[in-house]
Short mmCIF file of C-alpha atoms (C1' of nucleotides) in Angstrom, two decimals:
data_model
loop_
_atom_site.label_atom_id
_atom_site.label_comp_id
_atom_site.label_asym_id
_atom_site.label_seq_id
_atom_site.Cartn_x
_atom_site.Cartn_y
_atom_site.Cartn_z
CA MET A 1 227.36 106.43 82.42
CA SER A 2 229.61 106.34 85.42
CA PRO A 3 229.24 108.37 88.49
CA GLY A 4 231.88 111.20 89.14
CA TYR A 5 231.51 113.14 86.04
CA PRO A 6 230.20 116.78 86.72
CA SER A 7 226.33 116.40 86.72
CA ALA A 8 225.84 119.39 84.39
CA MET A 9 227.70 117.83 81.69
CA SER A 10 226.74 114.31 81.62
CA ALA A 11 223.07 115.96 81.79
CA LEU A 12 223.67 117.16 78.31
CA ILE A 13 223.78 113.34 76.93
CA GLU A 14 220.85 112.48 78.96
CA GLU A 15 218.85 115.30 77.50
CA LEU A 16 219.56 114.47 74.18
CA ARG A 17 218.76 110.94 74.76
CA TRP A 18 215.26 111.72 76.20
CA ARG A 19 214.56 114.37 73.53
CA GLY A 20 215.29 111.69 70.93
CA LEU A 21 217.96 113.83 69.48
CA LEU A 22 220.74 111.15 69.69
CA GLN A 23 220.88 108.75 67.11
CA ASP A 24 224.44 107.63 67.26
CA ALA A 25 227.59 108.78 68.78
CA THR A 26 231.12 107.66 68.04
CA GLU A 27 232.80 105.48 71.01
CA GLY A 28 233.58 107.81 73.94
CA ALA A 29 231.66 110.76 72.91
CA ALA A 30 229.51 110.69 76.02
CA GLU A 31 232.38 110.35 78.53
CA HIS A 32 234.25 113.19 76.71
CA LEU A 33 231.34 115.53 76.82
CA ALA A 34 230.99 114.96 80.67
CA GLU A 35 234.38 115.43 81.57
CA ALA A 36 235.03 119.09 80.53
CA PRO A 37 233.47 121.83 78.44
CA ARG A 38 233.96 121.17 74.92
CA SER A 39 233.55 122.81 71.38
CA ALA A 40 230.96 120.97 69.09
CA TYR A 41 230.26 122.29 65.39
CA ILE A 42 227.63 121.95 62.90
CA GLY A 43 228.17 123.00 59.19
CA PHE A 44 225.30 124.64 57.59
CA ASP A 45 225.01 124.73 53.75
CA PRO A 46 224.40 128.29 52.41
CA THR A 47 222.42 127.15 49.51
CA ALA A 48 219.48 129.29 50.27
CA ARG A 49 219.50 132.75 51.97
CA SER A 50 217.40 131.47 54.61
CA LEU A 51 217.42 128.15 56.58
CA HIS A 52 214.18 126.27 56.93
CA VAL A 53 212.53 124.25 59.50
CA GLY A 54 214.60 121.10 58.31
CA SER A 55 217.43 122.72 59.80
CA LEU A 56 216.15 123.17 62.97
CA LEU A 57 216.57 119.91 64.64
CA VAL A 58 220.80 120.18 64.38
CA ILE A 59 220.20 123.93 65.31
CA MET A 60 218.60 122.66 68.65
CA ASP A 61 221.72 120.32 69.07
CA LEU A 62 223.93 123.28 69.31
CA VAL A 63 221.24 124.97 71.63
CA HIS A 64 221.39 122.08 73.97
CA MET A 65 225.31 122.07 73.77
CA GLN A 66 225.46 125.82 74.81
CA ARG A 67 222.92 125.38 77.49
CA HIS A 68 225.09 122.72 79.01
CA GLY A 69 228.21 124.77 79.26
CA HIS A 70 229.74 123.70 75.96
CA THR A 71 230.77 126.10 73.09
CA PRO A 72 228.65 125.83 69.88
CA ILE A 73 230.43 126.49 66.50
CA ALA A 74 228.09 127.32 63.58
CA LEU A 75 230.25 126.69 60.54
CA VAL A 76 228.90 128.27 57.52
CA GLY A 77 229.94 126.52 54.44
CA GLY A 78 231.14 129.46 52.32
CA GLY A 79 233.60 127.34 50.86
CA THR A 80 231.93 123.90 50.68
CA GLY A 81 228.59 125.63 49.56
CA LEU A 82 230.33 126.32 46.29
CA ILE A 83 230.38 122.50 45.87
CA GLY A 84 227.29 120.82 47.52
CA ASP A 85 227.29 117.59 49.62
CA PRO A 86 226.36 114.71 47.45
CA SER A 87 225.05 112.64 50.40
CA GLY A 88 221.24 111.85 49.92
CA LYS A 89 221.11 113.95 46.58
CA GLU A 90 219.99 111.76 43.38
CA THR A 91 221.26 114.10 40.81
CA GLU A 92 224.15 116.67 40.57
CA ARG A 93 223.84 119.86 42.50
CA GLN A 94 223.36 123.12 40.70
CA LEU A 95 226.35 125.31 41.38
CA LEU A 96 226.14 128.80 43.26
CA THR A 97 228.18 131.76 42.67
CA LYS A 98 230.68 132.92 45.08
CA GLU A 99 228.33 136.19 45.35
CA GLN A 100 225.07 133.83 46.10
CA VAL A 101 226.88 132.07 48.60
CA GLY A 102 228.13 135.18 50.31
CA GLU A 103 224.80 136.42 50.75
CA ASN A 104 223.12 133.37 51.71
CA ALA A 105 225.81 132.87 54.65
CA GLU A 106 225.03 136.26 55.78
CA GLY A 107 221.35 135.48 56.13
CA ILE A 108 221.99 132.39 57.74
CA ARG A 109 224.24 134.00 60.27
CA ALA A 110 221.45 136.33 61.36
CA GLN A 111 219.01 133.50 61.69
CA LEU A 112 221.17 131.66 63.94
CA ALA A 113 221.46 134.57 66.22
CA HIS A 114 217.92 133.80 67.40
CA PHE A 115 218.98 130.56 68.80
CA LEU A 116 222.39 130.71 69.88
CA ASP A 117 224.23 133.65 72.22
CA PHE A 118 226.96 134.87 70.43
CA GLU A 119 227.64 137.61 73.27
CA ALA A 120 227.54 135.25 76.43
CA LYS A 121 230.62 135.89 78.74
CA SER A 122 231.26 132.24 78.76
CA ASN A 123 231.00 129.63 76.13
CA ALA A 124 229.72 132.20 73.82
CA ALA A 125 228.79 130.69 70.39
CA VAL A 126 231.06 131.07 67.65
CA MET A 127 230.41 131.36 63.93
CA ARG A 128 233.19 130.45 61.29
CA ASN A 129 233.04 130.37 57.46
CA ASN A 130 235.07 127.76 55.93
CA LEU A 131 235.86 129.85 52.94
CA ASP A 132 238.60 131.35 55.43
CA TRP A 133 240.83 128.35 55.18
CA LEU A 134 239.28 126.73 51.84
CA GLY A 135 239.23 129.81 49.87
CA GLY A 136 243.43 130.20 49.73
CA LEU A 137 243.96 126.47 49.86
CA ALA A 138 246.50 125.23 47.13
CA LEU A 139 245.33 122.33 45.44
CA VAL A 140 248.81 120.46 45.44
CA ASP A 141 249.23 121.08 49.20
CA PHE A 142 245.74 119.63 50.01
CA LEU A 143 246.24 116.64 47.73
CA ARG A 144 249.76 115.81 49.44
CA ASP A 145 248.72 116.61 53.02
CA ILE A 146 244.74 115.55 53.16
CA GLY A 147 244.25 113.67 49.92
CA LYS A 148 246.97 111.14 50.97
CA HIS A 149 244.81 110.01 54.03
CA PHE A 150 241.73 108.97 51.97
CA SER A 151 240.99 105.54 50.58
CA VAL A 152 239.10 105.90 47.31
CA ASN A 153 238.30 102.25 48.00
CA GLN A 154 236.49 102.94 51.34
CA MET A 155 234.93 106.27 49.60
CA MET A 156 233.41 104.20 46.76
CA ALA A 157 232.00 101.84 49.38
CA ARG A 158 229.87 104.47 50.75
CA GLU A 159 225.91 104.20 50.14
CA SER A 160 225.35 107.48 48.88
CA VAL A 161 228.59 107.49 46.32
CA LYS A 162 227.30 103.68 45.19
CA ARG A 163 223.86 104.80 44.61
CA ARG A 164 224.95 107.47 42.25
CA LEU A 165 227.44 105.33 40.35
CA ALA A 166 224.96 102.70 39.75
CA ASP A 167 222.51 105.19 38.32
CA GLU A 168 224.09 105.94 35.06
CA THR A 169 221.49 108.73 34.29
CA SER A 170 222.76 110.91 36.96
CA GLY A 171 226.43 110.05 37.63
CA LEU A 172 228.57 111.72 40.30
CA SER A 173 231.21 114.33 39.36
CA TYR A 174 234.76 114.36 40.83
CA THR A 175 233.82 117.72 42.43
CA GLU A 176 231.25 116.08 44.53
CA PHE A 177 233.12 113.06 45.10
CA SER A 178 235.55 115.39 46.76
CA TYR A 179 233.12 116.65 49.25
CA ALA A 180 233.90 114.28 52.11
CA LEU A 181 237.46 115.21 51.99
CA LEU A 182 236.43 118.89 52.27
CA GLN A 183 234.20 118.24 55.30
CA SER A 184 236.84 116.25 56.77
CA TYR A 185 239.13 119.16 56.45
CA ASP A 186 236.73 121.37 57.80
CA PHE A 187 236.80 119.45 61.06
CA LEU A 188 240.56 119.27 61.07
CA GLU A 189 240.82 123.07 60.75
CA LEU A 190 238.37 123.59 63.58
CA TYR A 191 240.30 120.89 65.45
CA ARG A 192 243.38 123.00 65.15
CA ARG A 193 241.97 126.64 65.43
CA GLU A 194 239.34 126.26 67.91
CA GLY A 195 240.04 123.11 69.76
CA CYS A 196 236.70 121.69 68.48
CA THR A 197 236.55 117.98 69.09
CA ILE A 198 232.91 117.16 68.16
CA GLN A 199 231.05 117.34 64.92
CA MET A 200 227.22 117.02 65.11
CA GLY A 201 224.66 116.62 62.58
CA GLY A 202 221.79 114.67 60.76
CA SER A 203 222.41 111.24 60.41
CA ASP A 204 223.00 111.49 56.77
CA GLN A 205 226.19 113.05 57.80
CA TRP A 206 227.65 110.27 59.65
CA GLY A 207 229.94 109.31 57.16
CA ASN A 208 231.50 112.61 56.50
CA ILE A 209 231.79 113.23 60.28
CA THR A 210 233.50 109.85 60.92
CA ALA A 211 235.90 110.62 57.74
CA GLY A 212 236.85 113.67 59.83
CA THR A 213 237.51 112.14 63.07
CA ASP A 214 239.89 109.49 61.17
CA LEU A 215 241.66 112.53 59.46
CA ILE A 216 242.10 114.07 63.02
CA ARG A 217 243.37 110.94 64.36
CA ARG A 218 245.92 110.43 61.37
CA VAL A 219 247.08 114.08 60.91
CA GLU A 220 247.16 115.28 64.51
CA GLY A 221 247.14 111.98 66.53
CA GLY A 222 244.04 113.60 68.27
CA ARG A 223 240.93 112.30 69.56
CA ALA A 224 237.73 113.80 68.00
CA PHE A 225 234.05 112.79 68.04
CA GLY A 226 230.76 112.49 66.39
CA VAL A 227 227.29 112.87 67.42
CA VAL A 228 224.20 112.28 65.14
CA SER A 229 220.52 113.52 65.25
CA PRO A 230 217.83 111.36 63.45
CA LEU A 231 216.32 112.78 60.47
CA VAL A 232 213.15 114.03 61.25
CA THR A 233 209.92 112.35 59.29
CA ASN A 234 206.30 112.75 60.30
CA SER A 235 204.08 109.82 61.30
CA ALA A 236 203.21 109.13 57.50
CA GLY A 237 206.73 108.68 56.77
CA LYS A 238 206.87 111.74 54.78
CA LYS A 239 209.07 114.67 54.45
CA PHE A 240 209.09 117.15 57.40
CA GLY A 241 209.33 120.79 56.61
CA LYS A 242 207.08 121.01 53.85
CA SER A 243 203.50 122.63 53.46
CA GLU A 244 201.27 123.01 50.40
CA ALA A 245 203.07 126.30 49.95
CA GLY A 246 206.26 124.76 50.08
CA ASN A 247 209.27 124.83 52.45
CA ILE A 248 208.67 126.44 55.69
CA TRP A 249 211.52 129.08 56.09
CA LEU A 250 212.99 130.86 59.15
CA ASP A 251 212.87 134.15 57.24
CA ALA A 252 209.90 136.30 58.11
CA GLU A 253 210.16 137.31 54.42
CA LEU A 254 209.84 133.95 52.63
CA THR A 255 207.23 132.45 55.53
CA SER A 256 205.25 134.97 57.47
CA PRO A 257 205.27 134.19 61.46
CA PHE A 258 201.29 133.61 60.77
CA GLN A 259 201.89 130.90 58.33
CA PHE A 260 205.06 129.50 60.40
CA TYR A 261 203.03 129.31 63.38
CA GLN A 262 200.18 127.99 61.47
CA PHE A 263 202.50 125.17 60.16
CA TRP A 264 203.16 124.04 63.89
CA ILE A 265 199.74 124.19 65.01
CA ASN A 266 198.58 121.88 62.25
CA THR A 267 200.83 119.16 63.53
CA GLU A 268 199.34 115.72 63.86
CA ASP A 269 198.55 114.56 67.20
CA THR A 270 200.84 111.44 66.53
CA ASP A 271 203.73 113.69 65.86
CA THR A 272 203.13 116.65 68.56
CA VAL A 273 204.95 115.05 71.38
CA ARG A 274 207.95 113.98 69.57
CA TYR A 275 208.35 117.49 67.84
CA LEU A 276 207.89 119.04 71.23
CA LYS A 277 211.00 117.04 72.46
CA TYR A 278 212.93 118.11 69.21
CA PHE A 279 212.15 121.71 68.66
CA SER A 280 210.98 123.22 72.12
CA LEU A 281 212.84 123.57 75.43
CA LEU A 282 209.97 122.63 77.56
CA SER A 283 211.04 120.35 80.37
CA GLN A 284 210.19 116.52 80.13
CA ASP A 285 207.33 116.95 82.71
CA ASP A 286 205.77 120.24 80.94
CA ILE A 287 206.07 117.71 77.79
CA GLY A 288 204.43 114.94 79.78
CA LEU A 289 201.40 117.06 81.06
CA LEU A 290 200.96 118.18 77.44
CA ASP A 291 200.81 114.27 76.35
CA ALA A 292 198.32 113.79 78.72
CA ALA A 293 196.17 116.67 77.89
CA THR A 294 196.26 115.42 74.13
CA GLN A 295 194.87 112.10 75.20
CA THR A 296 192.23 113.49 77.42
CA GLU A 297 191.02 116.77 75.81
CA PRO A 298 192.44 116.55 72.12
CA HIS A 299 190.13 119.09 70.96
CA LEU A 300 192.00 121.97 72.99
CA ARG A 301 195.12 120.78 71.09
CA SER A 302 197.30 122.30 73.87
CA ALA A 303 200.41 120.47 72.78
CA GLN A 304 200.45 121.79 69.09
CA LYS A 305 199.67 125.38 70.70
CA ALA A 306 202.74 124.92 72.81
CA LEU A 307 204.83 123.67 70.55
CA ALA A 308 203.82 126.63 67.94
CA GLU A 309 204.27 129.34 70.75
CA ASP A 310 207.56 128.12 71.75
CA VAL A 311 209.31 127.72 68.23
CA THR A 312 207.54 130.70 66.81
CA ARG A 313 208.73 132.85 69.78
CA ARG A 314 212.28 131.90 69.26
CA VAL A 315 212.38 132.39 65.63
CA HIS A 316 210.20 135.41 65.29
CA GLY A 317 210.23 137.10 68.72
CA GLU A 318 207.43 138.10 71.07
CA THR A 319 206.09 140.56 68.39
CA GLY A 320 205.95 137.90 65.71
CA LEU A 321 204.36 135.33 67.89
CA ALA A 322 201.68 137.83 69.31
CA LYS A 323 200.67 138.93 65.71
CA ALA A 324 200.35 135.34 64.57
CA VAL A 325 197.99 134.36 67.63
CA GLN A 326 196.31 137.38 66.95
CA ALA A 327 195.80 136.56 63.44
CA THR A 328 194.80 133.06 64.40
CA GLY A 329 192.29 134.12 66.76
CA ALA A 330 190.45 136.26 64.25
CA LEU A 331 190.47 133.82 61.33
CA PHE A 332 189.69 130.73 63.10
CA GLY A 333 187.53 132.37 65.93
CA GLY A 334 184.70 133.81 64.08
CA ASP A 335 183.61 136.09 61.63
CA LEU A 336 185.09 139.33 60.50
CA SER A 337 182.13 141.75 60.77
CA GLY A 338 183.24 142.84 64.32
CA LEU A 339 186.85 143.89 63.07
CA SER A 340 187.34 147.24 61.42
CA ALA A 341 189.29 147.67 58.51
CA ASP A 342 192.34 148.62 60.51
CA ASP A 343 192.14 145.48 62.64
CA VAL A 344 191.61 143.26 59.37
CA ALA A 345 194.83 145.11 57.95
CA ASP A 346 196.75 144.28 60.90
CA VAL A 347 195.73 140.95 61.50
CA PHE A 348 196.13 140.08 57.67
CA SER A 349 199.66 142.13 56.99
CA ASP A 350 201.09 138.62 57.49
CA VAL A 351 198.80 136.66 55.07
CA PRO A 352 199.48 136.26 51.22
CA SER A 353 197.84 139.25 49.51
CA SER A 354 197.35 140.89 46.37
CA GLU A 355 195.60 144.13 45.05
CA VAL A 356 192.74 144.73 42.91
CA THR A 357 191.87 148.56 41.50
CA ARG A 358 188.59 150.10 42.74
CA GLU A 359 187.41 150.55 39.25
CA LYS A 360 187.22 146.94 38.66
CA LEU A 361 184.93 146.77 41.72
CA GLY A 362 182.80 149.62 40.50
CA GLY A 363 179.11 149.16 39.37
CA GLU A 364 178.41 145.56 38.35
CA GLY A 365 181.79 144.62 39.81
CA MET A 366 183.79 141.41 38.65
CA SER A 367 182.70 137.73 38.58
CA ILE A 368 184.06 135.79 41.56
CA VAL A 369 185.69 133.51 39.00
CA ASP A 370 187.86 136.22 37.46
CA PHE A 371 188.35 137.85 41.00
CA LEU A 372 189.95 134.37 42.18
CA SER A 373 192.05 133.87 39.09
CA GLU A 374 193.34 137.60 39.17
CA SER A 375 194.06 137.52 42.87
CA GLY A 376 196.24 134.28 42.46
CA VAL A 377 194.06 132.40 44.68
CA ALA A 378 192.84 130.12 41.83
CA SER A 379 195.70 129.03 39.34
CA SER A 380 193.10 129.50 36.45
CA LYS A 381 189.45 130.47 35.80
CA GLY A 382 188.75 126.60 35.32
CA ASP A 383 190.20 126.27 38.74
CA ALA A 384 188.23 129.02 40.26
CA ARG A 385 185.24 127.63 38.71
CA ARG A 386 185.69 124.27 40.35
CA ALA A 387 186.80 125.76 43.83
CA VAL A 388 183.55 127.84 43.76
CA GLU A 389 181.31 124.71 42.66
CA GLY A 390 183.09 122.51 45.31
CA GLY A 391 181.90 124.92 48.06
CA GLY A 392 185.45 125.60 49.18
CA VAL A 393 185.64 129.53 48.52
CA TYR A 394 184.56 132.02 51.19
CA LEU A 395 184.65 135.79 50.79
CA ASN A 396 184.97 137.70 54.11
CA ASN A 397 184.40 134.12 55.69
CA VAL A 398 181.14 133.50 54.07
CA ARG A 399 180.70 130.96 51.60
CA VAL A 400 180.45 131.64 47.89
CA GLU A 401 177.00 129.82 46.84
CA GLY A 402 177.68 129.97 42.97
CA ILE A 403 179.72 131.07 40.24
CA GLU A 404 177.26 133.82 39.59
CA ARG A 405 178.61 135.71 42.50
CA ARG A 406 179.91 139.22 41.72
CA VAL A 407 182.32 140.96 43.46
CA THR A 408 181.60 144.69 44.10
CA MET A 409 182.76 147.75 46.33
CA ALA A 410 180.08 146.62 48.51
CA ASP A 411 181.90 143.57 49.57
CA ALA A 412 184.83 145.49 50.51
CA LEU A 413 185.49 146.24 54.22
CA GLU A 414 185.09 149.91 54.56
CA GLY A 415 186.07 149.94 50.99
CA ARG A 416 189.62 148.70 51.36
CA PHE A 417 190.00 144.89 51.98
CA LEU A 418 188.38 141.75 50.88
CA VAL A 419 189.34 138.50 52.67
CA ILE A 420 189.40 135.33 50.50
CA ARG A 421 189.28 131.97 51.91
CA LYS A 422 189.90 128.73 50.04
CA GLY A 423 189.37 125.73 51.96
CA LYS A 424 189.53 125.61 55.69
CA ARG A 425 193.02 127.55 56.38
CA SER A 426 194.14 129.02 53.36
CA TYR A 427 193.52 132.75 53.45
CA HIS A 428 194.31 135.73 51.13
CA LEU A 429 193.71 139.50 51.26
CA VAL A 430 192.93 141.69 48.55
CA ALA A 431 193.45 145.20 49.01
CA VAL A 432 191.68 147.81 47.01
CA LEU A 433 193.77 150.50 45.31
CA PRO A 434 192.44 153.98 45.77
"C1'" G B 1 228.85 99.57 17.11
"C1'" G B 2 225.07 95.57 16.91
"C1'" U B 3 219.79 93.60 18.51
"C1'" G B 4 215.60 93.99 21.16
"C1'" G B 5 212.25 97.10 24.37
"C1'" G B 6 210.58 102.00 25.61
"C1'" G B 7 209.59 107.64 25.67
"C1'" U B 8 201.63 109.22 27.52
"C1'" A B 9 199.18 114.53 32.13
"C1'" C B 10 202.37 116.43 38.76
"C1'" C B 11 204.39 110.84 39.63
"C1'" G B 12 203.61 105.62 38.17
"C1'" A B 13 201.13 103.33 34.71
"C1'" A B 14 197.11 101.79 30.49
"C1'" G B 15 195.59 102.76 25.68
"C1'" C B 16 198.02 100.99 19.97
"C1'" G B 17 193.39 104.41 13.66
"C1'" G B 18 187.59 107.22 15.32
"C1'" U B 19 183.20 106.18 20.97
"C1'" C B 20 190.85 110.03 23.79
"C1'" A B 21 191.35 115.55 27.10
"C1'" A B 22 193.29 110.21 27.24
"C1'" A B 23 191.57 103.78 32.13
"C1'" C B 24 193.57 102.92 36.73
"C1'" G B 25 197.01 104.28 41.18
"C1'" G B 26 199.57 107.73 43.89
"C1'" G B 27 199.99 112.87 44.80
"C1'" G B 28 197.32 117.65 45.06
"C1'" C B 29 192.86 120.54 45.90
"C1'" A B 30 187.60 120.90 47.78
"C1'" G B 31 183.45 119.02 50.57
"C1'" A B 32 181.38 115.90 54.67
"C1'" C B 33 182.77 114.05 59.84
"C1'" U B 34 185.91 116.61 63.61
"C1'" G B 35 189.76 119.71 66.72
"C1'" U B 36 192.82 124.29 61.83
"C1'" A B 37 194.28 116.63 63.83
"C1'" A B 38 194.30 111.27 62.08
"C1'" A B 39 191.57 107.87 59.58
"C1'" U B 40 187.21 107.13 56.30
"C1'" C B 41 183.82 108.54 52.66
"C1'" U B 42 182.55 112.08 48.33
"C1'" G B 43 183.84 115.19 44.22
"C1'" C B 44 187.73 117.70 41.35
"C1'" U B 45 192.36 117.59 39.21
"C1'" G B 46 195.09 120.94 30.57
"C1'" G B 47 192.87 125.96 28.86
"C1'" C B 48 188.75 128.94 27.39
"C1'" U B 49 183.82 133.06 25.98
"C1'" C B 50 182.57 125.89 29.62
"C1'" A B 51 175.94 121.22 27.20
"C1'" G B 52 180.77 123.96 22.91
"C1'" C B 53 185.58 125.41 21.35
"C1'" C B 54 191.09 125.48 21.68
"C1'" U B 55 195.82 123.09 22.92
"C1'" U B 56 198.15 118.17 24.70
"C1'" C B 57 200.57 112.00 24.53
"C1'" G B 58 209.93 112.88 23.16
"C1'" G B 59 210.73 116.43 18.42
"C1'" A B 60 210.07 117.10 13.19
"C1'" G B 61 207.46 115.76 8.93
"C1'" G B 62 204.19 112.61 6.29
"C1'" U B 63 199.73 108.70 5.28
"C1'" U B 64 194.35 109.22 6.31
"C1'" C B 65 187.89 112.23 5.78
"C1'" G B 66 190.08 111.22 10.87
"C1'" A B 67 196.51 109.70 14.54
"C1'" A B 68 198.58 109.05 21.41
"C1'" U B 69 197.76 105.13 18.12
"C1'" C B 70 200.23 103.86 10.88
"C1'" C B 71 204.99 105.69 8.28
"C1'" U B 72 209.93 108.20 7.76
"C1'" C B 73 214.02 110.95 10.00
"C1'" C B 74 215.84 112.75 14.34
"C1'" C B 75 216.86 113.08 19.84
"C1'" C B 76 216.69 110.43 24.79
"C1'" C B 77 216.33 106.28 27.91
"C1'" C B 78 216.46 100.92 29.03
"C1'" A B 79 218.08 95.53 28.42
"C1'" C B 80 221.33 92.12 26.20
"C1'" C B 81 225.50 91.33 22.95
"C1'" A B 82 230.36 93.26 21.10
#
RNA sequence: GGUGGGGUACCGAAGCGGUCAAACGGGGCAGACUGUAAAUCUGCUGGCUCAGCCUUCGGAGGUUCGAAUCCUCCCCCCACCA
């Protein structure tokens, strides 16, 4: 990077680089960003009503953009979401209805507001929906003005397309094949409407992004750039963002703040520093200290805690974080005997739960096996039996010694709750109905 | 359209008339060790009223005392040929 650029601007590329967020960029992108405030966009597919942690990395791209004085644009794919991007997908996507896509776009909009400042006086974040220009697009116009700039030969040469063509079992529909055109068109529209000159995304988007910069050059004679981030994997090379329970969502309804916090706390040592760089806003120095702490006193897991706190705070706010930390302390700190039922209710408000009637626990109560399978902790009675025999089931944090164990009202804390734990960290709360 | 090879549990893959609820590997769950980590080791991994019974091996029939295994038809994949 040559001297003479405003330092605050060129610092952006520097930061993306040390954080490992910069996988690749088109020629001249660094200089372009260093010269003046720019607008950069990322597209989000409204295929679900919530984003999940897999989207977090590119969200952080926009966060860094805004912090360094550029204008971030979040494009919700209300139009393209109706089609689906074939990149990296092995099979044809399920199409969503317009209503579903609309609802999902609303949810995503709300979540992005946790990360980006849409109210800022200068370089406020902007949200756009490509349905605005795709919705009323006439096919003939599109084919004439946009389609003629795309070479089918080139599109066929793309890895993602080739793979799908080679696989006779899945195939590739014309609809999905056209996705790259629509994404390129989005870029062109944002270039025209918002003066947006940069598209960011995951490295799997590289092909779609460069198709967009090409289109802008051909149609408008303008220069546009692409900057992509790596795809996140963990050290075992497995997909990031899944737990035993499935996807980790940003929506508290789908993944509670406690579960969200736990997801980060459980990060492997070897991944933690990398994730701190990716997902937190901690400085390079602070991360260095945490890295050192992991080396010298790994059992304290300072780095995991810092990571979990930083991310949970941003997604769920101070209140959500406080509850998650409190629940974690109560659960992993020791036994429950010191907690009142109210404490338990509070701490566990976040944990998966079910209900049982007082009647069932009366007298002899019910067998532990029935209790586990009816509460959903075990998938069947056989599963419940095996879990107990394997020594992995705890009632109110006390190990259940055998399958003859019966659960009665005497086990309910103040007659209101029972806490089941299966394994080390999978908790479940059962409320006693009056 | 022709010929040949296949479809087995979450995935991959053995089995090819009884000893098959089905080897083995992966994944998943649990236990031990730890630090709610990794690695490693151990157990479990169809359902149930659980030393027994019931339902599973692409689908439907059939042969047999007995079928994942044999036969018939159908559906779907793969390879080569046209």
